[in-house]
CSV table of C-alpha atoms in Angstrom, one decimal:
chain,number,residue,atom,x,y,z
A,21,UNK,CA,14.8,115.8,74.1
A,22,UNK,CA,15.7,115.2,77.5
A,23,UNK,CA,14.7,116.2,80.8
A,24,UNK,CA,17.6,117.4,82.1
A,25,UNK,CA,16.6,118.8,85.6
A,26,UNK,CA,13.0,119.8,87.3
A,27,UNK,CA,11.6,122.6,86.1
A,28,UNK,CA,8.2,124.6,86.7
A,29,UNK,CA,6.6,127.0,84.7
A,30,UNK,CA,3.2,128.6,84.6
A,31,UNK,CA,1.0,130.5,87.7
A,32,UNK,CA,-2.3,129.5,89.6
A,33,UNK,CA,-3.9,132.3,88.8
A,34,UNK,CA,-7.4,131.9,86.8
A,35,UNK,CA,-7.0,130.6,83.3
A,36,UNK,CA,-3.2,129.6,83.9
A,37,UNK,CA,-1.9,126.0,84.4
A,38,UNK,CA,1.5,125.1,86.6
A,39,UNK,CA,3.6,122.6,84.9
A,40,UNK,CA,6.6,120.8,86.7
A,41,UNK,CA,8.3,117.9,84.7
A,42,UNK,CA,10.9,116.0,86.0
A,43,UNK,CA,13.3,113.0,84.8
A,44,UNK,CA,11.2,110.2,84.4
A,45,UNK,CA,12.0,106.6,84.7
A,46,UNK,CA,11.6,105.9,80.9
A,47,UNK,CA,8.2,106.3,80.3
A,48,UNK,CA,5.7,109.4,81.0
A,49,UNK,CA,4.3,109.5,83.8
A,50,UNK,CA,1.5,112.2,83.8
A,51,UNK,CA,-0.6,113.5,86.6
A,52,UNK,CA,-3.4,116.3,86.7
A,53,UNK,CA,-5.3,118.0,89.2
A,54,UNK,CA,-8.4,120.7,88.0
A,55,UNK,CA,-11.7,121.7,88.8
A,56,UNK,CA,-12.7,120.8,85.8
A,57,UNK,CA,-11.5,117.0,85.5
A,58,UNK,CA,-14.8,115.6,84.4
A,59,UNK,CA,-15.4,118.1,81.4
A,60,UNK,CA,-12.0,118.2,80.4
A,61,UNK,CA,-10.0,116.1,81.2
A,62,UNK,CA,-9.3,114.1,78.5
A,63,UNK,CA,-8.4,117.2,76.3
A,64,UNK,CA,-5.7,118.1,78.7
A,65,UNK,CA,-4.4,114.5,78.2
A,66,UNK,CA,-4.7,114.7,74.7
A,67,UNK,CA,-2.8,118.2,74.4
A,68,UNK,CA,-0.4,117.5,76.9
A,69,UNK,CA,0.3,114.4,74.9
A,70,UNK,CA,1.0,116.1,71.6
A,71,UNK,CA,2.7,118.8,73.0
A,72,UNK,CA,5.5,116.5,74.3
A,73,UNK,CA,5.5,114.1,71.3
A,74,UNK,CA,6.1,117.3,69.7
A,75,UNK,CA,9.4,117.6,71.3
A,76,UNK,CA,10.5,114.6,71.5
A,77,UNK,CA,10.3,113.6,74.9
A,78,UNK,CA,9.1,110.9,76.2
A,79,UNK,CA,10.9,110.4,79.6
A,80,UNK,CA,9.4,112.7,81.8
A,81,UNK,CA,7.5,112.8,85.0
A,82,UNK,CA,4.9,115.4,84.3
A,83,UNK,CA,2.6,117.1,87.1
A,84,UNK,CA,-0.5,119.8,85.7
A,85,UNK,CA,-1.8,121.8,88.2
A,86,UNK,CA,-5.0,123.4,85.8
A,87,UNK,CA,-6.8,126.3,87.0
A,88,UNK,CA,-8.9,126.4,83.2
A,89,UNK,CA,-6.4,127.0,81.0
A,90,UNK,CA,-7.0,127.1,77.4
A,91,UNK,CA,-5.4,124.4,75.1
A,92,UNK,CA,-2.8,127.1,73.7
A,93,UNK,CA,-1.9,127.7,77.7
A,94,UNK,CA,-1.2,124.9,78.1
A,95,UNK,CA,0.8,123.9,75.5
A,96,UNK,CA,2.8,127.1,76.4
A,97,UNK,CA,3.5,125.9,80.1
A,98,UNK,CA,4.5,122.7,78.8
A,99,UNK,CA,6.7,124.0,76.3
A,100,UNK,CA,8.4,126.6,79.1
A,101,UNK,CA,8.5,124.4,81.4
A,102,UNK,CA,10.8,121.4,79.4
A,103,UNK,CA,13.0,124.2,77.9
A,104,UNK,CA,13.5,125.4,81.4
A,105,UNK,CA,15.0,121.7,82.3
A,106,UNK,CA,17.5,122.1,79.7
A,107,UNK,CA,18.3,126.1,79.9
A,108,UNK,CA,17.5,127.0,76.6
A,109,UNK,CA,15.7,130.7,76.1
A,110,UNK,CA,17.4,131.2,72.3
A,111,UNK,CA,17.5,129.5,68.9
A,112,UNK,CA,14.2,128.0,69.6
A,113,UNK,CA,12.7,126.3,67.0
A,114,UNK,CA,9.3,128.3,66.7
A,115,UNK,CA,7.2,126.5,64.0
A,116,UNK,CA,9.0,123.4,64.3
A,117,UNK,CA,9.0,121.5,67.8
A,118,UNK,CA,7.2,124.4,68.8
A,119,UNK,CA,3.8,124.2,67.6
B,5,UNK,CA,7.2,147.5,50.0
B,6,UNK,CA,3.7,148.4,50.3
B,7,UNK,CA,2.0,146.9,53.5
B,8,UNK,CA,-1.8,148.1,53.3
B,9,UNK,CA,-2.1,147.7,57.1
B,10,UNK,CA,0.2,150.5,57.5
B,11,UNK,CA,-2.2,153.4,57.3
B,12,UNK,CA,-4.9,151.2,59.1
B,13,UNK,CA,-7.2,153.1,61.3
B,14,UNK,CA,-5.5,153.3,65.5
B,15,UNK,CA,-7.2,155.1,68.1
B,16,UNK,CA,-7.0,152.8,70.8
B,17,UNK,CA,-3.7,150.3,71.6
B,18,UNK,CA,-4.6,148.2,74.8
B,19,UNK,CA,-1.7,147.0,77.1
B,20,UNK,CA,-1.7,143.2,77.5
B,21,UNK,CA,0.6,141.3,79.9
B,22,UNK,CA,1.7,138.7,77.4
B,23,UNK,CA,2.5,136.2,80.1
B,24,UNK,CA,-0.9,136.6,81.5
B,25,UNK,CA,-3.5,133.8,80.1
B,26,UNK,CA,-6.0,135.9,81.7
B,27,UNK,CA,-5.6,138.7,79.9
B,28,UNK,CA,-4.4,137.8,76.8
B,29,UNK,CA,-7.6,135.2,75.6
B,30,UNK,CA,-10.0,137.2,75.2
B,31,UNK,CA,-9.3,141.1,74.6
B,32,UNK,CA,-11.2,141.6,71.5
B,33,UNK,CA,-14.3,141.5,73.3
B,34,UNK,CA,-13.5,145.2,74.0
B,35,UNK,CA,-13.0,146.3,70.1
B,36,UNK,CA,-9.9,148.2,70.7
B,37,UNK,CA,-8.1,149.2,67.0
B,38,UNK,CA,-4.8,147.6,68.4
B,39,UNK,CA,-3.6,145.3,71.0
B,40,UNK,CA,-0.2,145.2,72.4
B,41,UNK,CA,0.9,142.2,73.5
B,42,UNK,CA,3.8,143.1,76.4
B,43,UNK,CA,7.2,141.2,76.6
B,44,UNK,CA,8.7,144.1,78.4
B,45,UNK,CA,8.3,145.8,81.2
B,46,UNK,CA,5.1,143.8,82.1
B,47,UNK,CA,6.7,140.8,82.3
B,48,UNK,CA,9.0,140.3,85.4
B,49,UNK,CA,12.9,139.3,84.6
B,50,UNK,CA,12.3,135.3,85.6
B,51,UNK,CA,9.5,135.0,83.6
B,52,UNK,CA,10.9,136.5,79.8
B,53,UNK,CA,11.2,132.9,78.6
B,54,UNK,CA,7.5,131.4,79.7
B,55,UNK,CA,6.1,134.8,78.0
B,56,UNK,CA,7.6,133.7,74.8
B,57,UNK,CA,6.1,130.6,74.6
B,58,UNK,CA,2.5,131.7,76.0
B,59,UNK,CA,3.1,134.5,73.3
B,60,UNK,CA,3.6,132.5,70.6
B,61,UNK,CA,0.3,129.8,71.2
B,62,UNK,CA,-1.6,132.9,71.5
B,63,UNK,CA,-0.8,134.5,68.1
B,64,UNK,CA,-1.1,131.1,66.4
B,65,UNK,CA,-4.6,130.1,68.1
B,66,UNK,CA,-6.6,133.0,69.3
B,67,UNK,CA,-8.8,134.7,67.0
B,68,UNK,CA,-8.2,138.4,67.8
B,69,UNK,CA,-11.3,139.5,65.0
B,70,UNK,CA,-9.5,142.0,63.1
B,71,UNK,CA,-7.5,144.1,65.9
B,72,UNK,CA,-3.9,144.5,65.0
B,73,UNK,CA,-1.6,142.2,66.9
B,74,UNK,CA,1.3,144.3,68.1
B,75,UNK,CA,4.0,142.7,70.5
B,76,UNK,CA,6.2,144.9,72.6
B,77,UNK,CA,9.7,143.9,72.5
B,78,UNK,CA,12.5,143.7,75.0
B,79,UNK,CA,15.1,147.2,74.8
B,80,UNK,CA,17.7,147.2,72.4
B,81,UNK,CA,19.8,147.0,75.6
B,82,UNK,CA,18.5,143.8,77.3
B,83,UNK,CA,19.9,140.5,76.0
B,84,UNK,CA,16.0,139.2,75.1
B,85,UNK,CA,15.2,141.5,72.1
B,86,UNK,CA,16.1,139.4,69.3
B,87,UNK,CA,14.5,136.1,70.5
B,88,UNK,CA,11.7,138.0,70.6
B,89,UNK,CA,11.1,139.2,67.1
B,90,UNK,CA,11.7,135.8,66.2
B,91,UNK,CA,9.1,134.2,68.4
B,92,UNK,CA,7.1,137.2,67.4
B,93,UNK,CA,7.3,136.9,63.5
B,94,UNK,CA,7.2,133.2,63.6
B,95,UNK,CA,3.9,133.6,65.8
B,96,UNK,CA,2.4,135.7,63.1
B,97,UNK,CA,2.4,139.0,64.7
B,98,UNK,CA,1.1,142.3,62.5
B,99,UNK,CA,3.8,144.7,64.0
B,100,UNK,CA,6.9,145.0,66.7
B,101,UNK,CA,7.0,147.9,68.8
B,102,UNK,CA,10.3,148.8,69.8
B,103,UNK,CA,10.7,150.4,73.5
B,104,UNK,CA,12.9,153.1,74.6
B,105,UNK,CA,13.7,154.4,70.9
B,106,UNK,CA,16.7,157.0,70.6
B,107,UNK,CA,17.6,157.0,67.0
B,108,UNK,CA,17.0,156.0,63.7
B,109,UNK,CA,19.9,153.5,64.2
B,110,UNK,CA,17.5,151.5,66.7
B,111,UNK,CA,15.1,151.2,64.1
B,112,UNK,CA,17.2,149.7,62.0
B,113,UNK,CA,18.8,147.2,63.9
B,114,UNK,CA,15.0,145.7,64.6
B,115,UNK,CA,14.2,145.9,61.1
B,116,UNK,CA,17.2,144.0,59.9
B,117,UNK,CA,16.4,141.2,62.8
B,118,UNK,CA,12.6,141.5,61.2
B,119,UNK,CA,13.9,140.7,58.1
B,120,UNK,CA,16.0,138.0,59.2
B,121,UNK,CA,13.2,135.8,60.7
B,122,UNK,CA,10.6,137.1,58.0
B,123,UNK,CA,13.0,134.6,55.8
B,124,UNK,CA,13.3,132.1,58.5
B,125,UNK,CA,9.8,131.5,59.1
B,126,UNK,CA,8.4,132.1,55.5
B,127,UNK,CA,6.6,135.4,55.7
B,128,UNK,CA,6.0,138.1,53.1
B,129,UNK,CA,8.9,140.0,53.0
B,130,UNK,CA,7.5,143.4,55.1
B,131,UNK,CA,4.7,141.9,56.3
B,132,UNK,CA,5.6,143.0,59.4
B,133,UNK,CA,5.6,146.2,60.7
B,134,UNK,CA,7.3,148.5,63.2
B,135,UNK,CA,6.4,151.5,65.6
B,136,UNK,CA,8.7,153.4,67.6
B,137,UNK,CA,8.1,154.2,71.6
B,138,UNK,CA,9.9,157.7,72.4
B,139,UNK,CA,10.4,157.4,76.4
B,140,UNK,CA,13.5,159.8,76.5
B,141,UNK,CA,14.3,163.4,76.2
B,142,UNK,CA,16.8,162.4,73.2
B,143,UNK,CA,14.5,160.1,71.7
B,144,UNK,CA,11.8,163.7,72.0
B,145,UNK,CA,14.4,165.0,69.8
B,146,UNK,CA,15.1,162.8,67.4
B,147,UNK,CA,11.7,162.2,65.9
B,148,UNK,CA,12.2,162.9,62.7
B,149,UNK,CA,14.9,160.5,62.4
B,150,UNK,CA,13.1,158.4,63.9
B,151,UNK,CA,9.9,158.9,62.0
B,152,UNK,CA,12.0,158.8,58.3
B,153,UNK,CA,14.3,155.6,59.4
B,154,UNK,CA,12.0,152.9,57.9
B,155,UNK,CA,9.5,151.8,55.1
B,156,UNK,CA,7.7,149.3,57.7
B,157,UNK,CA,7.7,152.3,60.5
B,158,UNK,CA,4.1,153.0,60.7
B,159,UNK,CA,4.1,155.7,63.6
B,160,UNK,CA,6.0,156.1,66.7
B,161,UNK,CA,4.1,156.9,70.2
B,162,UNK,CA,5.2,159.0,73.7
B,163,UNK,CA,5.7,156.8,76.2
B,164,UNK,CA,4.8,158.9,79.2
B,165,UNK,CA,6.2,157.9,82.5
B,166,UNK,CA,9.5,157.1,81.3
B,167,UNK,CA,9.9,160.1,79.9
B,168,UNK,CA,9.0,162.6,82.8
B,169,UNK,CA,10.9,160.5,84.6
B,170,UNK,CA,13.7,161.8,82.2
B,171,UNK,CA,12.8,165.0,81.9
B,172,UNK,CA,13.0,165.0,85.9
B,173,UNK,CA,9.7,165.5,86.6
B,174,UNK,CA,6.3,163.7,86.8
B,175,UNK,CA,2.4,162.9,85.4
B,176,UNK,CA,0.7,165.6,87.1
B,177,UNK,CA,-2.7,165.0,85.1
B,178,UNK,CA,-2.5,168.3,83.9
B,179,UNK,CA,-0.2,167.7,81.0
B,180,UNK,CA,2.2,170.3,81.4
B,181,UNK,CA,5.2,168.0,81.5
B,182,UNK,CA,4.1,166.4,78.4
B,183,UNK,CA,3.4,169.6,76.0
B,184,UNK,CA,6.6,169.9,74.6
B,185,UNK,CA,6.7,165.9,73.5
B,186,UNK,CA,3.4,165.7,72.4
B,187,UNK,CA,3.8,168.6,70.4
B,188,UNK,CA,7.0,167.8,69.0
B,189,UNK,CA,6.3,164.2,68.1
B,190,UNK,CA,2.9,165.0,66.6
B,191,UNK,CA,4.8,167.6,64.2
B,192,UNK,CA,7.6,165.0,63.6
B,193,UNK,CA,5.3,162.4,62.4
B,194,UNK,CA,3.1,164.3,60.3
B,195,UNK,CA,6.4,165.8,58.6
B,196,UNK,CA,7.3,161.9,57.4
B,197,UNK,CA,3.6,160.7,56.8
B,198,UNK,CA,3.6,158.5,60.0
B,199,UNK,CA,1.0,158.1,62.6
B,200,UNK,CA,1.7,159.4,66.1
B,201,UNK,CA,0.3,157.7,68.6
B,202,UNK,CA,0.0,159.4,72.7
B,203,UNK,CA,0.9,157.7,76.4
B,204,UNK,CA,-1.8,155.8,78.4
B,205,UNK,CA,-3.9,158.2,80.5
B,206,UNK,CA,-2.4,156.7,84.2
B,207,UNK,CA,-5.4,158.0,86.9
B,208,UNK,CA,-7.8,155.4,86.3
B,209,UNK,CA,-10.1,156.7,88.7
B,210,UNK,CA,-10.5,160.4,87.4
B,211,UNK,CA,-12.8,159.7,84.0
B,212,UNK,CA,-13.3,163.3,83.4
B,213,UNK,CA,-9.4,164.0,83.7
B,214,UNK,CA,-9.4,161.2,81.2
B,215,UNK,CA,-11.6,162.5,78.8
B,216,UNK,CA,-10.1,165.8,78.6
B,217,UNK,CA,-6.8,164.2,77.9
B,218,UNK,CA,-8.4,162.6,74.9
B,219,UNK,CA,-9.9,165.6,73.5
B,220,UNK,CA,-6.3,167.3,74.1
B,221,UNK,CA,-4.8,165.3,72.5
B,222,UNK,CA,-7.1,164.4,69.2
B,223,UNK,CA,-7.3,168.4,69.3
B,224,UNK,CA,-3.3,168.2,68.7
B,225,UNK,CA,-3.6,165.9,66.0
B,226,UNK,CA,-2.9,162.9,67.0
B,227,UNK,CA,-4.3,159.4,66.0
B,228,UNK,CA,-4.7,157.7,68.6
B,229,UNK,CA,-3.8,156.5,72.4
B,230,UNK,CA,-2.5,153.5,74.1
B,231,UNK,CA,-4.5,152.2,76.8
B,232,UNK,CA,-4.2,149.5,79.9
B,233,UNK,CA,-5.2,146.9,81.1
B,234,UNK,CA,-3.6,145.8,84.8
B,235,UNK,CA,-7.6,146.8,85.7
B,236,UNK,CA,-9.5,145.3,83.2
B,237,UNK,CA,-12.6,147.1,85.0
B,238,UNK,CA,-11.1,150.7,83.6
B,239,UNK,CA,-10.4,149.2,80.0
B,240,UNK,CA,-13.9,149.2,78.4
B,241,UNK,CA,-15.2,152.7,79.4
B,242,UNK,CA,-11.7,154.2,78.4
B,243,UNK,CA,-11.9,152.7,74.6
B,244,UNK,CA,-15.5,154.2,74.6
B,245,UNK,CA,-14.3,157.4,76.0
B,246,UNK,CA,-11.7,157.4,73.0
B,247,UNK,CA,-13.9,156.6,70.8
B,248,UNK,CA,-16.3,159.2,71.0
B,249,UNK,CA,-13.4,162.0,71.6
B,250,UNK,CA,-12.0,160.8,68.4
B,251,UNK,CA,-15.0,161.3,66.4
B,252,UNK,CA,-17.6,164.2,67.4
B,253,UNK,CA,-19.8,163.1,64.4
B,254,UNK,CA,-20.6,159.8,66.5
B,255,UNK,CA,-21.5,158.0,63.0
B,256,UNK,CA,-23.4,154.9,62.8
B,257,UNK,CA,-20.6,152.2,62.9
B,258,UNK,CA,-19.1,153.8,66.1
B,259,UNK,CA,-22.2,153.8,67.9
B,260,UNK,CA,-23.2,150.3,66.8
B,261,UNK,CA,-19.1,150.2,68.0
B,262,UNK,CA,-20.1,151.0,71.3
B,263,UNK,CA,-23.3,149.8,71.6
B,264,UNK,CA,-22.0,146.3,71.3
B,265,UNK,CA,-19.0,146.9,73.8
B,266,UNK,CA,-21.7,148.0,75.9
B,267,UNK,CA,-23.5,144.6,75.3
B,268,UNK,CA,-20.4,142.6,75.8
B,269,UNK,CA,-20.0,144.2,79.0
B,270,UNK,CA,-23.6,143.8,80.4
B,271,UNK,CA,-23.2,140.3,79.7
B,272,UNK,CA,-19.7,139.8,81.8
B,273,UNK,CA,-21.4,140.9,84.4
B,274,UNK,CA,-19.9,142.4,88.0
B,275,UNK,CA,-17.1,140.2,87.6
B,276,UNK,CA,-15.4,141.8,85.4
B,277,UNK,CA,-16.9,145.5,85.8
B,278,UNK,CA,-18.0,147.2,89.0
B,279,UNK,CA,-21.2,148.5,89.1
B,280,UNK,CA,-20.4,152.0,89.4
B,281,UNK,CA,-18.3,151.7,86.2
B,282,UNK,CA,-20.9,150.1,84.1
B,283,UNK,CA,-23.5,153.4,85.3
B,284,UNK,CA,-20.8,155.5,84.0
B,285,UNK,CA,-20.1,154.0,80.9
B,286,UNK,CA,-24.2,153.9,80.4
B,287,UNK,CA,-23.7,157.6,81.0
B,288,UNK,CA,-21.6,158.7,78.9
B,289,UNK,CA,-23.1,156.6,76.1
B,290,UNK,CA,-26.6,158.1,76.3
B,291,UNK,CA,-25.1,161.7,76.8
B,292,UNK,CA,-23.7,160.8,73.1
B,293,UNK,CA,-26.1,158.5,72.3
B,294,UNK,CA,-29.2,160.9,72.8
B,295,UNK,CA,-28.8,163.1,69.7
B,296,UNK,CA,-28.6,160.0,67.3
B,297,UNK,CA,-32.7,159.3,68.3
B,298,UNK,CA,-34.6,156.6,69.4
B,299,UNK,CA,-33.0,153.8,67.3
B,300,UNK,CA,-30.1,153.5,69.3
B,301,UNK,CA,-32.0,153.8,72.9
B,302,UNK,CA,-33.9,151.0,71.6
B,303,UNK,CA,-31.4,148.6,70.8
B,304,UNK,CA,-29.7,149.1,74.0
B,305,UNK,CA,-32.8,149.6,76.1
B,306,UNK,CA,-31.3,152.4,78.3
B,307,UNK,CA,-34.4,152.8,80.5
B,308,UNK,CA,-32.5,150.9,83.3
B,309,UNK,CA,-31.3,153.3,85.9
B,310,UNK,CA,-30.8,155.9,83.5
B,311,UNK,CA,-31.7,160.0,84.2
């Protein structure tokens, strides 16, 4: 999948995570900002990772701002935020790329 | 079709913003029967997408112990409704409640969508069930049809504001603008063997208005009532409140119910629940706590700031 355009998803508000991604220059580039770095910050990678791999992107520019959001959060924000970039809200595969 | 879930026990349905992590981790905590995860009118027009996605994670991930997972789909009207039951039944959810039902006919246009994505994503077929919101004067009187229009329809529920609003009038708190609903729905349901279900309780700040609506409304016959949570503070002591209008006989696995809500709640601490709420919930535990005996005041250990 490709990034298509930039696209945010997610709020700031307490256990929620805002996601931008934009076109990358053929690789990911990830960065993350959260209070809780230290602890977790290598879950968030990990997650973040996954999710993407999941859909098939792998040219993306990705910025996480996390304010403690669960794994499933997340993965959610990601999700919204790369189907944003290509202005799909139907057919998605639920169970598939999406999981 | 024979879903055993469908005559499960519902006295209390709580509100959930569905695109609100906060919310939606963690609800259990408060024991209602029923949650309702919200794609509709909770969740603002830019943000119908994102909910589907944080929707979907949270079905598949959280643990929700046993309370029924409903989701509240988009109207029949809006062009979101059938993504939703997809993203819905693929997640996992136990039932779809449709908003703003008029006629039997809306019923079955969800069901058939139900059906569809039961196929597409390899569930039971009619493993997942429906309830009906009435919000309108039509929808009032077209119960019945309503109630009778599907196997999976396990009850249908008033939908208050909506419906004054029809009716052209408002929520007093008295209840007088909802009699003639309540009533009618109540007698629909029990005429087709459904549950019927009655419309949050919207003054958070009057408890004793509250608790009278309750006991109205159990009085009336019905099952149970949805409650909210935009102020999570409000949420516990109404479930509690439910809970002991719904059953007079306060028998042991309600009070241990409520006695661990009660815990849970202590523990959260004034984040979560202002002092003068956690007194009143203490209240009106002990006031129904008192004639069960010592065993309970022990567990608790209600000696704190209690007359």
């Amino acid at each position: 999948m490709d990034i298509v355009r930039p696209a945010i998803a997610g709020t700031l508000e307490s256990s929620d995570c805002q996601v931008t991604v934009e076109k990358g220059e053929g690789n990911v580039d990830f960065s993350m900002e959260s209070s809780v770095i230290n602890q977790y910050g290598n879950q968030i990678r990990k997650v973040e990772l996954e999710t993407l791999k999941n859909l098939g992107v792998s040219d993306v520019k990705l910025t996480i701002v996390d304010k403690g959001a669960l794994d499933c959060t997340i993965k959610a924000r990601i999700e919204a935020a790369v189907y944003r970039s290509v202005l799909q809200t139907e057919h998605l595969p639920w169970g598939g790329d999406i999981r | 079709m024979n879903n055993p879930n469908k005559k499960r026990l519902r006295r209390t349905m709580m509100f959930l913003n569905a695109q609100k992590p906060g919310l939606i981790k963690d609800p259990y905590i408060y024991k209602p029967d029923s949650i309702m995860l919200d794609l509709e009118d909770a969740v603002a027009e830019n943000q119908k997408d994102a909910a589907r996605f944080s929707l979907y994670h949270a079905l598949k991930t959280i643990n929700y112990r046993g309370c029924e997972r409903v989701v509240r789909i988009n109207g029949l009207d809006s062009p979101y409704w059938k993504e939703d039951i997809r993203c819905s039944v693929a997640g996992g959810c136990d039932s779809i409640r449709i908003p703003k039902t008029e006629s039997a006919q809306d019923v079955k246009l969800v069901e058939r969508e139900i059906a569809y994505a039961e196929k597409e994503f390899g569930r039971p077929e009619g493993s997942v069930l429906i309830m009906a919101a009435v919000e309108s004067a039509r929808g009032v009187m077209k119960a019945l049809d309503i109630c009778e229009s599907s196997e999976r329809l396990f009850g249908i529920a008033l939908s208050g504001g909506d419906y004054t609003k029809d009716l052209q009038t408002h929520i007093t708190g008295t209840g007088i603008e909802l009699m003639g609903a309540r009533q009618n729905l109540v007698i629909a349901a029990r005429a087709a063997g459904v549950q019927c279900f009655d419309t949050v309780y919207t003054d958070l700040d009057n408890m004793e208005g509250f608790r009278q609506d309750v006991e109205t409304i159990h009085l009336m016959g019905f099952d149970g009532k949805s409650i909210i949570n935009h102020l999570v503070i409000i949420h516990p002591a109404g479930i509690i409140q439910v809970c002991i209008s719904s059953d007079p006989l306060s028998s042991k696995q309600l009070i241990d119910q409520m006695i661990s809500v009660f815990i849970c709640l202590t523990d959260l601490g004034d984040n979560i629940i202002r002092h003068g709420n956690l007194l009143r919930i203490q209240r009106c535990l002990y006031s129904n706590l008192i004639t069960t005996g010592k065993r309970c005041k022990e567990k608790v250990g209600f000696t704190n700031g209690i007359k």
